[in-house]
Amino acid sequence: KLYRFYESHDPARLNHGIDAVVDFGLAEGAAALNQGLIERYGVGLDSGGNEHAFTQGERQIIRSRIEMFYLKHDPAKLDSPSDIDAVIEWAMFHGVDALSEKLGRKYLEGIEDVQESDVLVQLEAFYGKHDKEKSQEDIRTVLTWGIVNGFCALSQKMMETYGE
């Protein structure tokens, strides 16, 4: 059970440090181990596990919402699609509400609070700096493209085109 937990939440721990976690659990008991996991990862051994409850379409919507969130709050995160994939997997396992709460504690705003208009403002600022000739209609087209194809892909295209 502990192995499966770390497979999902901290795979690097499986390569080093898992023995110390097992020793702690044996010495202090399962309740103390579970409490430590909850404090560190936000979930315990028996938490989560609903990753198969989402359809592919729902996963795409969740991806889009997460990418829009990071476009507003931490655009550099979009440079690493594997980081976004990890966040999505976390949301699939723990639930989108749990992710939104976790991000809300860090950024003071949850996923549901970020709207397309927030992303549009970010895109307008970007194009105001890099391509002042871009029309509002063109910027909305870019926003729609990002929603459909993913903001990681959009970020990569913008890096290729504008170097930023």
mmCIF file of C-alpha atoms in Angstrom, residues 29-123:
data_model
loop_
_atom_site.group_PDB
_atom_site.id
_atom_site.type_symbol
_atom_site.label_atom_id
_atom_site.label_comp_id
_atom_site.label_asym_id
_atom_site.label_seq_id
_atom_site.Cartn_x
_atom_site.Cartn_y
_atom_site.Cartn_z
ATOM 1 C CA GLY A 29 2.484 3.054 14.016
ATOM 2 C CA ALA A 30 0.234 3.306 10.981
ATOM 3 C CA ALA A 31 -1.774 6.248 12.362
ATOM 4 C CA ALA A 32 1.360 8.370 12.844
ATOM 5 C CA LEU A 33 2.636 7.406 9.381
ATOM 6 C CA ASN A 34 -0.710 8.269 7.805
ATOM 7 C CA GLN A 35 -0.800 11.623 9.636
ATOM 8 C CA GLY A 36 2.702 12.419 8.383
ATOM 9 C CA LEU A 37 1.665 11.613 4.806
ATOM 10 C CA ILE A 38 -1.405 13.821 5.117
ATOM 11 C CA GLU A 39 0.691 16.705 6.456
ATOM 12 C CA ARG A 40 3.258 16.376 3.673
ATOM 13 C CA TYR A 41 1.114 15.398 0.660
ATOM 14 C CA GLY A 42 -2.377 16.429 1.686
ATOM 15 C CA VAL A 43 -3.633 12.829 1.530
ATOM 16 C CA GLY A 44 -3.126 9.605 3.420
ATOM 17 C CA LEU A 45 -2.825 5.999 2.390
ATOM 18 C CA ASP A 46 -6.575 5.569 2.022
ATOM 19 C CA SER A 47 -7.334 8.912 0.346
ATOM 20 C CA GLY A 48 -8.123 9.638 -3.286
ATOM 21 C CA GLY A 49 -8.172 7.024 -5.962
ATOM 22 C CA ASN A 50 -10.907 8.294 -8.295
ATOM 23 C CA GLU A 51 -8.696 8.799 -11.338
ATOM 24 C CA HIS A 52 -10.762 6.464 -13.524
ATOM 25 C CA ALA A 53 -13.943 8.460 -12.968
ATOM 26 C CA PHE A 54 -13.105 11.046 -15.664
ATOM 27 C CA THR A 55 -13.821 10.705 -19.372
ATOM 28 C CA GLN A 56 -11.268 11.855 -21.932
ATOM 29 C CA GLY A 57 -13.390 14.933 -22.626
ATOM 30 C CA GLU A 58 -13.513 15.800 -18.934
ATOM 31 C CA ARG A 59 -9.742 15.336 -18.680
ATOM 32 C CA GLN A 60 -9.275 17.774 -21.578
ATOM 33 C CA ILE A 61 -11.492 20.346 -19.890
ATOM 34 C CA ILE A 62 -9.552 19.938 -16.653
ATOM 35 C CA ARG A 63 -6.262 20.290 -18.569
ATOM 36 C CA SER A 64 -7.516 23.488 -20.187
ATOM 37 C CA ARG A 65 -8.603 24.946 -16.821
ATOM 38 C CA ILE A 66 -5.275 24.057 -15.195
ATOM 39 C CA GLU A 67 -3.313 25.514 -18.092
ATOM 40 C CA MET A 68 -5.386 28.711 -18.012
ATOM 41 C CA PHE A 69 -4.730 28.924 -14.269
ATOM 42 C CA TYR A 70 -0.982 28.642 -14.757
ATOM 43 C CA LEU A 71 -1.009 31.029 -17.710
ATOM 44 C CA LYS A 72 -2.348 33.622 -15.286
ATOM 45 C CA HIS A 73 -0.361 32.728 -12.157
ATOM 46 C CA ASP A 74 2.860 30.978 -13.230
ATOM 47 C CA PRO A 75 3.359 31.032 -17.019
ATOM 48 C CA ALA A 76 6.786 29.374 -16.754
ATOM 49 C CA LYS A 77 4.990 26.214 -15.610
ATOM 50 C CA LEU A 78 3.630 25.868 -19.171
ATOM 51 C CA ASP A 79 7.169 25.434 -20.466
ATOM 52 C CA SER A 80 7.158 21.941 -18.979
ATOM 53 C CA PRO A 81 4.259 19.810 -20.228
ATOM 54 C CA SER A 82 5.379 17.023 -17.875
ATOM 55 C CA ASP A 83 4.806 19.367 -14.901
ATOM 56 C CA ILE A 84 1.291 20.081 -16.148
ATOM 57 C CA ASP A 85 0.711 16.351 -16.678
ATOM 58 C CA ALA A 86 1.754 15.727 -13.061
ATOM 59 C CA VAL A 87 -0.702 18.368 -11.821
ATOM 60 C CA ILE A 88 -3.461 16.833 -13.941
ATOM 61 C CA GLU A 89 -2.721 13.354 -12.592
ATOM 62 C CA TRP A 90 -2.802 14.755 -9.067
ATOM 63 C CA ALA A 91 -6.207 16.289 -9.821
ATOM 64 C CA MET A 92 -7.433 13.004 -11.309
ATOM 65 C CA PHE A 93 -6.399 11.132 -8.181
ATOM 66 C CA HIS A 94 -7.440 13.638 -5.496
ATOM 67 C CA GLY A 95 -10.149 15.570 -7.273
ATOM 68 C CA VAL A 96 -10.280 18.964 -8.920
ATOM 69 C CA ASP A 97 -11.735 20.565 -5.795
ATOM 70 C CA ALA A 98 -8.749 19.399 -3.733
ATOM 71 C CA LEU A 99 -6.377 20.797 -6.359
ATOM 72 C CA SER A 100 -8.255 24.078 -6.440
ATOM 73 C CA GLU A 101 -8.027 24.348 -2.644
ATOM 74 C CA LYS A 102 -4.300 23.564 -2.715
ATOM 75 C CA LEU A 103 -3.630 26.149 -5.434
ATOM 76 C CA GLY A 104 -5.879 28.619 -3.624
ATOM 77 C CA ARG A 105 -3.660 28.398 -0.543
ATOM 78 C CA LYS A 106 -0.592 29.172 -2.664
ATOM 79 C CA TYR A 107 -1.970 31.701 -5.180
ATOM 80 C CA LEU A 108 -5.010 32.999 -3.252
ATOM 81 C CA GLU A 109 -7.226 31.929 -6.140
ATOM 82 C CA GLY A 110 -8.515 28.523 -7.174
ATOM 83 C CA ILE A 111 -8.912 26.982 -10.593
ATOM 84 C CA GLU A 112 -12.591 27.832 -10.750
ATOM 85 C CA ASP A 113 -11.778 31.507 -10.146
ATOM 86 C CA VAL A 114 -9.717 31.863 -13.339
ATOM 87 C CA GLN A 115 -11.861 32.719 -16.329
ATOM 88 C CA GLU A 116 -11.157 32.984 -20.034
ATOM 89 C CA SER A 117 -11.266 36.765 -19.625
ATOM 90 C CA ASP A 118 -8.283 36.555 -17.221
ATOM 91 C CA VAL A 119 -6.296 34.670 -19.831
ATOM 92 C CA LEU A 120 -7.413 37.123 -22.501
ATOM 93 C CA VAL A 121 -5.950 39.952 -20.398
ATOM 94 C CA GLN A 122 -2.642 38.051 -20.205
ATOM 95 C CA LEU A 123 -2.618 37.508 -23.968
#
